[in-house]
Amino acid sequence: MKLADVNTEERILEAAKKVFMKYGLYGARMQDIADTAGINKALLHYYFRNKEKLFDHVFDGALSKYFQQMEVFSDKSLPLIERINRYIDQMIDFLTEYPQMSIFIIKEISTNPELFHDKVHKIKNHKSTSLIAVLKESIELKEIPDIDPVIFLMNLHSLCAYPFVASPIFKVIIEKSKTTWSDPNNEKHKQSVKEFVAFKLSN
Amino acid sequence: MKLADVNTEERILEAAKKVFMKYGLYGARMQDIADTAGINKALLHYYFRNKEKLFDHVFDGALSKYFQQMEVFSDKSLPLIERINRYIDQMIDFLTEYPQMSIFIIKEISTNPELFHDKVHKIKNHKSTSLIAVLKESIELKEIPDIDPVIFLMNLHSLCAYPFVASPIFKVIIEKSKTTWSDPNNEKHKQSVKEFVAFKLSN
DNA sequence: GTCTATACTCGGATAGAC
DNA sequence: GTCTATCCGAGTATAGAC
């Protein structure tokens, strides 16, 4: 989407997303956002009273998109493994499009945990069932081995998201070993996560 | 270590570590650091000319400690799997002691990638061999299956570090499913990573 | 709605006494 | 070495013209 094509409010939001994602709440400069949007500072305040409010818009959007990814888990028409595999595909595609999403959210939450709880409570009023619950059920029905659902969920998220989060570090580590590093090769990456899941959930 | 027990410079460094780790370079306030150290702002400038310099001390320390964890990979007296398992134990213990270490480093690197390269180049003059090289060798000798070393390394790091990085998010996700979440249970966590390694590296 | 010019505030940095 | 008081710039926010 070209910034110049759309109306001012959207342009601001796009610009703010870019700048806040890179520098965070404190590091971002209103001037920078204005420049990116091709307008001047005063107009930012006209549309969004102040920096915090503008930030909130961006952050809320990011957070709800992120949680949205987990809705697949609720789709009872699919077998468990299939749901998880779709989650993997979807999450990795999502993070490819917004590679700074995780780090942005984590960064802001960890500097400001209080704020976070309220926000999540609004979002999580979703109809989505959590993977943990689904796993527990499958374990009781002996459909999958008796694994620890929390650890499994943690591992799953780790494998999907961390490569994006840590890509700045990886670039250097990899460089050291003279291997070239392009951003995570999605297909290989997805495959390796799916293998892990298959390994853990097969009897 | 009680802050009051040691000399001023160390007290400042301890305090700065705490505050910078939580809020990052931009978010941290010199006043906050001074208060935490039990001194006043002027003294901070007396010891460390300015905020950037103080930050650099903290960041450099963090970075070198982090990379230090990877030195096990070079220990040729141990079989490969053993080296990796020790890395897992060590890294998870390390992150338990400094849970905000990864997120701190990643956060600062991602907002300021330029600065990072120089710093790492100083540190990486270490004698340590990279895991990638070691893996490649073992693959050629047919000691382990023909896996992709980069993906493997990425998965390994992900499984170790991400639970600490993302613990603020996990707390909420888990809460939703009414399971209680204490910070990652280390022994279980280690075990699950080791199982993954065993799975990947066994013929 | 959009701009320019300006006011206000916060927080990093310094001067200077002790 | 440590303090109090003060300065000054950067960056957010507002007034007011168009």
Coordinates of N, CA, C and O in Angstrom, one line a residue, chain A residues 38-158:
Chain A
G38 N 4.7 12.0 5.7 CA 4.7 13.1 4.8 C 3.8 14.3 5.2 O 3.2 15.0 4.4
I39 N 3.7 14.5 6.5 CA 2.9 15.6 7.0 C 3.7 16.2 8.1 O 4.9 15.9 8.3
N40 N 3.1 17.1 8.9 CA 3.9 17.8 10.0 C 3.3 17.4 11.3 O 2.2 16.9 11.5
K41 N 4.1 17.6 12.3 CA 3.8 17.2 13.7 C 2.4 17.6 14.2 O 1.7 16.8 14.8
A42 N 2.1 18.8 13.9 CA 0.8 19.4 14.5 C -0.4 18.5 14.1 O -1.3 18.2 14.8
L43 N -0.3 18.0 12.9 CA -1.4 17.1 12.3 C -1.5 15.8 13.1 O -2.6 15.3 13.2
L44 N -0.4 15.3 13.5 CA -0.5 14.1 14.3 C -1.3 14.3 15.6 O -2.2 13.5 15.9
H45 N -1.1 15.5 16.2 CA -1.9 15.8 17.4 C -3.3 16.1 17.1 O -4.2 15.9 17.9
Y46 N -3.5 16.6 15.9 CA -4.9 16.8 15.5 C -5.7 15.5 15.4 O -6.8 15.4 15.9
Y47 N -5.1 14.5 14.8 CA -5.8 13.2 14.7 C -5.7 12.3 15.9 O -6.8 11.7 16.3
F48 N -4.6 12.3 16.6 CA -4.5 11.5 17.8 C -3.9 12.4 18.9 O -2.8 12.7 18.9
R49 N -4.8 12.8 19.8 CA -4.4 13.8 20.8 C -2.9 13.8 21.2 O -2.3 14.9 21.3
N50 N -2.4 12.7 21.5 CA -1.0 12.7 21.9 C -0.2 11.4 21.6 O -0.8 10.4 21.0
K51 N 1.0 11.3 21.9 CA 1.9 10.2 21.5 C 1.3 8.9 22.1 O 1.2 7.9 21.4
E52 N 1.0 8.9 23.4 CA 0.5 7.6 24.0 C -0.7 7.1 23.2 O -0.8 5.9 23.0
K53 N -1.7 8.0 22.9 CA -2.9 7.5 22.2 C -2.6 6.9 20.9 O -3.1 5.9 20.5
L54 N -1.7 7.6 20.2 CA -1.3 7.1 18.9 C -0.6 5.7 19.0 O -0.9 4.8 18.3
F55 N 0.3 5.6 20.0 CA 0.9 4.3 20.3 C -0.1 3.2 20.6 O 0.0 2.1 20.1
D56 N -1.1 3.6 21.4 CA -2.1 2.6 21.8 C -2.8 2.0 20.5 O -3.0 0.8 20.5
H57 N -3.1 2.9 19.6 CA -3.8 2.4 18.4 C -2.9 1.3 17.7 O -3.4 0.2 17.4
V58 N -1.6 1.7 17.6 CA -0.7 0.8 16.9 C -0.6 -0.5 17.7 O -0.7 -1.6 17.1
F59 N -0.4 -0.4 19.0 CA -0.1 -1.6 19.8 C -1.3 -2.5 19.8 O -1.2 -3.7 19.7
D60 N -2.5 -1.9 20.0 CA -3.7 -2.7 20.1 C -3.9 -3.5 18.8 O -4.2 -4.7 18.8
G61 N -3.7 -2.8 17.7 CA -3.8 -3.5 16.4 C -2.9 -4.7 16.3 O -3.3 -5.8 15.9
A62 N -1.6 -4.5 16.7 CA -0.6 -5.5 16.6 C -1.0 -6.7 17.5 O -1.0 -7.9 17.1
L63 N -1.4 -6.4 18.7 CA -1.7 -7.4 19.7 C -2.9 -8.3 19.2 O -2.9 -9.5 19.3
S64 N -3.9 -7.6 18.7 CA -5.1 -8.4 18.3 C -4.8 -9.3 17.1 O -5.2 -10.4 17.0
K65 N -4.0 -8.7 16.1 CA -3.6 -9.5 15.0 C -2.8 -10.8 15.4 O -2.9 -11.8 14.9
Y66 N -2.0 -10.6 16.4 CA -1.1 -11.6 16.9 C -2.0 -12.8 17.5 O -1.8 -13.9 17.2
F67 N -2.9 -12.4 18.4 CA -3.7 -13.4 19.0 C -4.7 -14.1 18.0 O -5.0 -15.2 18.2
Q68 N -5.0 -13.3 17.1 CA -5.9 -13.8 16.0 C -5.3 -15.1 15.4 O -6.1 -16.0 15.0
Q69 N -4.0 -15.2 15.3 CA -3.4 -16.3 14.7 C -3.7 -17.6 15.4 O -3.5 -18.7 14.8
M70 N -4.1 -17.5 16.6 CA -4.3 -18.7 17.4 C -5.7 -19.3 17.3 O -6.0 -20.3 17.9
E71 N -6.5 -18.6 16.5 CA -7.9 -19.1 16.4 C -8.0 -20.4 15.8 O -9.0 -21.1 16.0
V72 N -7.1 -20.8 15.0 CA -7.2 -22.1 14.3 C -7.4 -23.2 15.3 O -7.9 -24.3 15.0
F73 N -6.8 -23.1 16.5 CA -6.9 -24.2 17.4 C -8.3 -24.6 17.8 O -8.6 -25.7 18.2
S74 N -9.2 -23.6 17.5 CA -10.6 -23.9 17.9 C -11.4 -24.7 16.9 O -12.5 -25.1 17.1
D75 N -10.8 -24.8 15.7 CA -11.6 -25.4 14.6 C -11.8 -26.9 14.8 O -10.9 -27.7 14.3
K76 N -12.9 -27.3 15.3 CA -13.1 -28.7 15.7 C -13.3 -29.6 14.5 O -13.4 -30.8 14.7
S77 N -13.4 -29.0 13.3 CA -13.6 -29.9 12.2 C -12.3 -30.5 11.7 O -12.3 -31.4 10.9
L78 N -11.2 -30.1 12.3 CA -9.9 -30.6 11.9 C -9.3 -31.5 13.0 O -9.4 -31.2 14.2
P79 N -8.5 -32.5 12.6 CA -7.8 -33.2 13.6 C -6.7 -32.4 14.2 O -6.2 -31.4 13.6
L80 N -6.3 -32.7 15.4 CA -5.4 -31.9 16.2 C -4.1 -31.5 15.5 O -3.7 -30.3 15.4
I81 N -3.5 -32.5 14.9 CA -2.2 -32.3 14.3 C -2.4 -31.3 13.1 O -1.6 -30.4 12.9
E82 N -3.5 -31.5 12.4 CA -3.8 -30.6 11.3 C -3.9 -29.1 11.7 O -3.4 -28.2 11.1
R83 N -4.6 -29.0 12.8 CA -4.8 -27.6 13.4 C -3.4 -27.0 13.7 O -3.1 -25.8 13.4
I84 N -2.6 -27.8 14.3 CA -1.3 -27.3 14.7 C -0.4 -27.0 13.5 O 0.2 -25.9 13.4
N85 N -0.5 -27.8 12.5 CA 0.3 -27.6 11.3 C -0.2 -26.3 10.6 O 0.6 -25.5 10.1
R86 N -1.5 -26.1 10.6 CA -2.0 -24.9 10.0 C -1.5 -23.6 10.8 O -1.2 -22.6 10.2
Y87 N -1.6 -23.8 12.1 CA -1.1 -22.7 12.9 C 0.4 -22.4 12.6 O 0.7 -21.2 12.4
I88 N 1.2 -23.4 12.4 CA 2.6 -23.2 12.0 C 2.7 -22.4 10.7 O 3.5 -21.4 10.6
D89 N 2.1 -22.9 9.7 CA 2.1 -22.2 8.4 C 1.7 -20.8 8.5 O 2.4 -19.9 8.0
Q90 N 0.6 -20.6 9.2 CA 0.0 -19.3 9.3 C 0.8 -18.3 10.1 O 1.1 -17.2 9.7
M91 N 1.3 -18.8 11.2 CA 2.1 -18.0 12.1 C 3.4 -17.5 11.4 O 3.8 -16.4 11.5
I92 N 4.0 -18.5 10.7 CA 5.3 -18.2 10.1 C 5.1 -17.2 8.9 O 5.9 -16.3 8.7
D93 N 4.0 -17.4 8.2 CA 3.7 -16.5 7.1 C 3.4 -15.1 7.7 O 3.9 -14.1 7.1
F94 N 2.7 -15.1 8.7 CA 2.4 -13.8 9.4 C 3.6 -13.1 9.8 O 3.8 -11.9 9.6
L95 N 4.5 -13.8 10.5 CA 5.8 -13.2 11.0 C 6.7 -12.8 9.8 O 7.5 -11.9 10.0
T96 N 6.6 -13.5 8.7 CA 7.4 -13.1 7.6 C 6.9 -11.7 7.1 O 7.7 -10.9 6.7
E97 N 5.6 -11.5 7.1 CA 5.1 -10.2 6.7 C 5.4 -9.1 7.7 O 5.7 -8.0 7.4
Y98 N 5.3 -9.5 9.0 CA 5.6 -8.5 10.0 C 6.7 -9.0 11.0 O 6.4 -9.4 12.1
P99 N 7.9 -9.0 10.5 CA 9.0 -9.7 11.2 C 9.3 -9.1 12.6 O 9.8 -9.7 13.5
Q100 N 8.9 -7.8 12.8 CA 9.2 -7.2 14.0 C 8.1 -7.3 15.0 O 8.1 -6.7 16.1
M101 N 7.0 -7.9 14.6 CA 5.8 -8.0 15.4 C 6.1 -8.6 16.8 O 5.8 -7.9 17.8
S102 N 6.6 -9.8 16.9 CA 6.9 -10.4 18.2 C 7.7 -9.5 19.1 O 7.4 -9.2 20.2
I103 N 8.8 -9.1 18.5 CA 9.8 -8.3 19.3 C 9.1 -7.0 19.8 O 9.3 -6.6 20.9
F104 N 8.4 -6.4 18.9 CA 7.7 -5.2 19.3 C 6.7 -5.5 20.5 O 6.8 -4.7 21.5
I105 N 5.9 -6.5 20.4 CA 5.0 -6.8 21.5 C 5.7 -7.1 22.8 O 5.4 -6.6 23.8
I106 N 6.7 -8.0 22.6 CA 7.4 -8.4 23.8 C 8.1 -7.3 24.5 O 8.1 -7.1 25.7
K107 N 8.7 -6.5 23.7 CA 9.5 -5.3 24.2 C 8.6 -4.4 25.0 O 8.9 -4.0 26.1
E108 N 7.4 -4.1 24.4 CA 6.5 -3.1 25.1 C 5.9 -3.8 26.4 O 5.7 -3.1 27.4
I109 N 5.6 -5.0 26.2 CA 5.0 -5.7 27.4 C 6.0 -5.8 28.5 O 5.7 -5.5 29.7
S110 N 7.2 -6.1 28.2 CA 8.2 -6.3 29.3 C 8.6 -5.0 30.0 O 8.9 -5.0 31.1
T111 N 8.5 -3.8 29.2 CA 8.8 -2.6 29.9 C 7.5 -2.1 30.7 O 7.6 -1.2 31.5
N112 N 6.4 -2.6 30.3 CA 5.2 -2.0 30.8 C 4.1 -3.1 31.0 O 3.0 -3.0 30.4
P113 N 4.4 -4.0 32.0 CA 3.5 -5.2 32.1 C 2.1 -4.8 32.6 O 1.1 -5.5 32.2
E114 N 2.0 -3.8 33.4 CA 0.7 -3.4 34.0 C -0.4 -3.2 32.8 O -1.4 -3.9 32.8
L115 N 0.0 -2.3 32.0 CA -0.8 -1.9 30.8 C -1.3 -3.1 30.0 O -2.4 -3.1 29.5
F116 N -0.5 -4.1 30.0 CA -0.7 -5.2 29.1 C -2.0 -6.0 29.5 O -2.8 -6.4 28.7
H117 N -2.1 -6.3 30.8 CA -3.1 -7.1 31.2 C -4.5 -6.7 30.8 O -5.3 -7.5 30.3
D118 N -4.8 -5.4 30.9 CA -6.1 -4.8 30.6 C -6.3 -5.1 29.1 O -7.4 -5.6 28.7
K119 N -5.4 -4.8 28.3 CA -5.5 -4.9 26.8 C -5.8 -6.3 26.4 O -6.7 -6.6 25.6
V120 N -5.1 -7.3 27.0 CA -5.3 -8.7 26.6 C -6.7 -9.1 27.0 O -7.3 -9.9 26.3
H121 N -7.1 -8.7 28.2 CA -8.4 -9.1 28.6 C -9.5 -8.7 27.7 O -10.5 -9.5 27.5
K122 N -9.4 -7.6 27.0 CA -10.3 -7.2 26.0 C -10.3 -8.2 24.8 O -11.3 -8.6 24.4
I123 N -9.1 -8.4 24.4 CA -8.9 -9.2 23.2 C -9.3 -10.7 23.4 O -10.0 -11.3 22.6
K124 N -9.0 -11.2 24.6 CA -9.1 -12.6 24.8 C -10.6 -13.0 25.1 O -10.9 -14.2 25.3
N125 N -11.5 -12.0 25.0 CA -12.9 -12.4 25.0 C -13.3 -13.1 23.8 O -14.5 -13.2 23.5
H126 N -12.4 -13.6 23.0 CA -12.6 -14.3 21.8 C -13.2 -15.7 22.1 O -13.1 -16.2 23.2
K127 N -13.9 -16.2 21.1 CA -14.5 -17.5 21.2 C -13.4 -18.6 21.1 O -13.7 -19.8 21.3
S128 N -12.1 -18.2 20.9 CA -11.1 -19.2 20.7 C -10.8 -20.1 21.9 O -10.7 -19.6 23.0
T129 N -10.7 -21.4 21.7 CA -10.3 -22.3 22.7 C -8.8 -22.3 22.7 O -8.1 -22.1 21.7
S130 N -8.2 -22.5 23.9 CA -6.8 -22.5 23.9 C -6.2 -23.9 23.6 O -6.9 -24.9 23.8
L131 N -5.0 -23.9 23.0 CA -4.4 -25.1 22.6 C -4.2 -26.0 23.8 O -4.4 -27.3 23.7
I132 N -3.9 -25.4 25.0 CA -3.7 -26.2 26.2 C -4.9 -27.1 26.5 O -4.8 -28.3 26.7
A133 N -6.1 -26.5 26.4 CA -7.3 -27.3 26.7 C -7.5 -28.4 25.7 O -7.8 -29.6 26.1
V134 N -7.3 -28.1 24.5 CA -7.4 -29.1 23.4 C -6.5 -30.3 23.6 O -6.8 -31.4 23.5
L135 N -5.2 -29.9 24.0 CA -4.2 -30.9 24.2 C -4.6 -31.9 25.4 O -4.6 -33.1 25.3
K136 N -5.1 -31.2 26.4 CA -5.5 -32.0 27.6 C -6.5 -33.0 27.3 O -6.5 -34.2 27.7
E137 N -7.5 -32.6 26.5 CA -8.6 -33.5 26.1 C -8.0 -34.6 25.3 O -8.3 -35.8 25.6
S138 N -7.2 -34.3 24.3 CA -6.6 -35.4 23.5 C -5.8 -36.4 24.3 O -5.8 -37.6 24.0
I139 N -5.1 -35.9 25.3 CA -4.3 -36.8 26.2 C -5.3 -37.7 26.9 O -5.0 -38.9 27.0
E140 N -6.3 -37.1 27.5 CA -7.3 -38.0 28.2 C -7.9 -39.1 27.3 O -8.1 -40.2 27.8
L141 N -8.1 -38.7 26.1 CA -8.7 -39.7 25.2 C -7.6 -40.6 24.6 O -7.9 -41.4 23.7
K142 N -6.4 -40.5 25.1 CA -5.3 -41.3 24.6 C -5.0 -41.2 23.1 O -4.5 -42.1 22.5
E143 N -5.4 -40.1 22.6 CA -5.1 -39.9 21.2 C -3.7 -39.5 20.9 O -3.1 -39.7 19.9
I144 N -3.1 -38.9 21.9 CA -1.7 -38.5 21.8 C -1.0 -38.9 23.2 O -1.7 -39.1 24.2
P145 N 0.4 -38.9 23.2 CA 1.1 -39.3 24.4 C 0.8 -38.3 25.5 O 0.4 -37.2 25.3
D146 N 1.2 -38.8 26.7 CA 0.9 -38.0 27.9 C 2.0 -36.9 28.1 O 2.9 -37.0 29.0
I147 N 2.1 -35.9 27.2 CA 3.1 -34.9 27.3 C 2.6 -33.8 28.2 O 1.4 -33.7 28.6
D148 N 3.5 -32.9 28.5 CA 3.1 -31.7 29.3 C 2.7 -30.6 28.4 O 3.4 -30.1 27.6
P149 N 1.4 -30.2 28.4 CA 0.8 -29.3 27.4 C 1.5 -27.9 27.4 O 1.7 -27.3 26.4
V150 N 1.8 -27.5 28.6 CA 2.4 -26.2 28.7 C 3.8 -26.1 28.1 O 4.1 -25.2 27.3
I151 N 4.6 -27.1 28.4 CA 5.9 -27.2 27.7 C 5.8 -27.4 26.2 O 6.5 -26.7 25.5
F152 N 4.8 -28.2 25.8 CA 4.7 -28.3 24.4 C 4.3 -27.0 23.7 O 4.9 -26.7 22.7
L153 N 3.3 -26.3 24.3 CA 2.9 -25.0 23.7 C 4.1 -24.1 23.6 O 4.3 -23.4 22.7
M154 N 4.9 -24.1 24.7 CA 6.0 -23.2 24.8 C 7.0 -23.5 23.7 O 7.5 -22.7 23.0
N155 N 7.3 -24.8 23.6 CA 8.3 -25.3 22.5 C 7.8 -24.9 21.1 O 8.5 -24.4 20.3
L156 N 6.5 -25.1 20.9 CA 5.9 -24.8 19.6 C 6.0 -23.3 19.3 O 6.5 -22.9 18.2
H157 N 5.6 -22.4 20.2 CA 5.8 -21.0 20.0 C 7.3 -20.6 19.8 O 7.6 -19.8 18.9
S158 N 8.1 -21.2 20.6 CA 9.5 -20.9 20.5 C 10.0 -21.2 19.1 O 10.7 -20.3 18.5

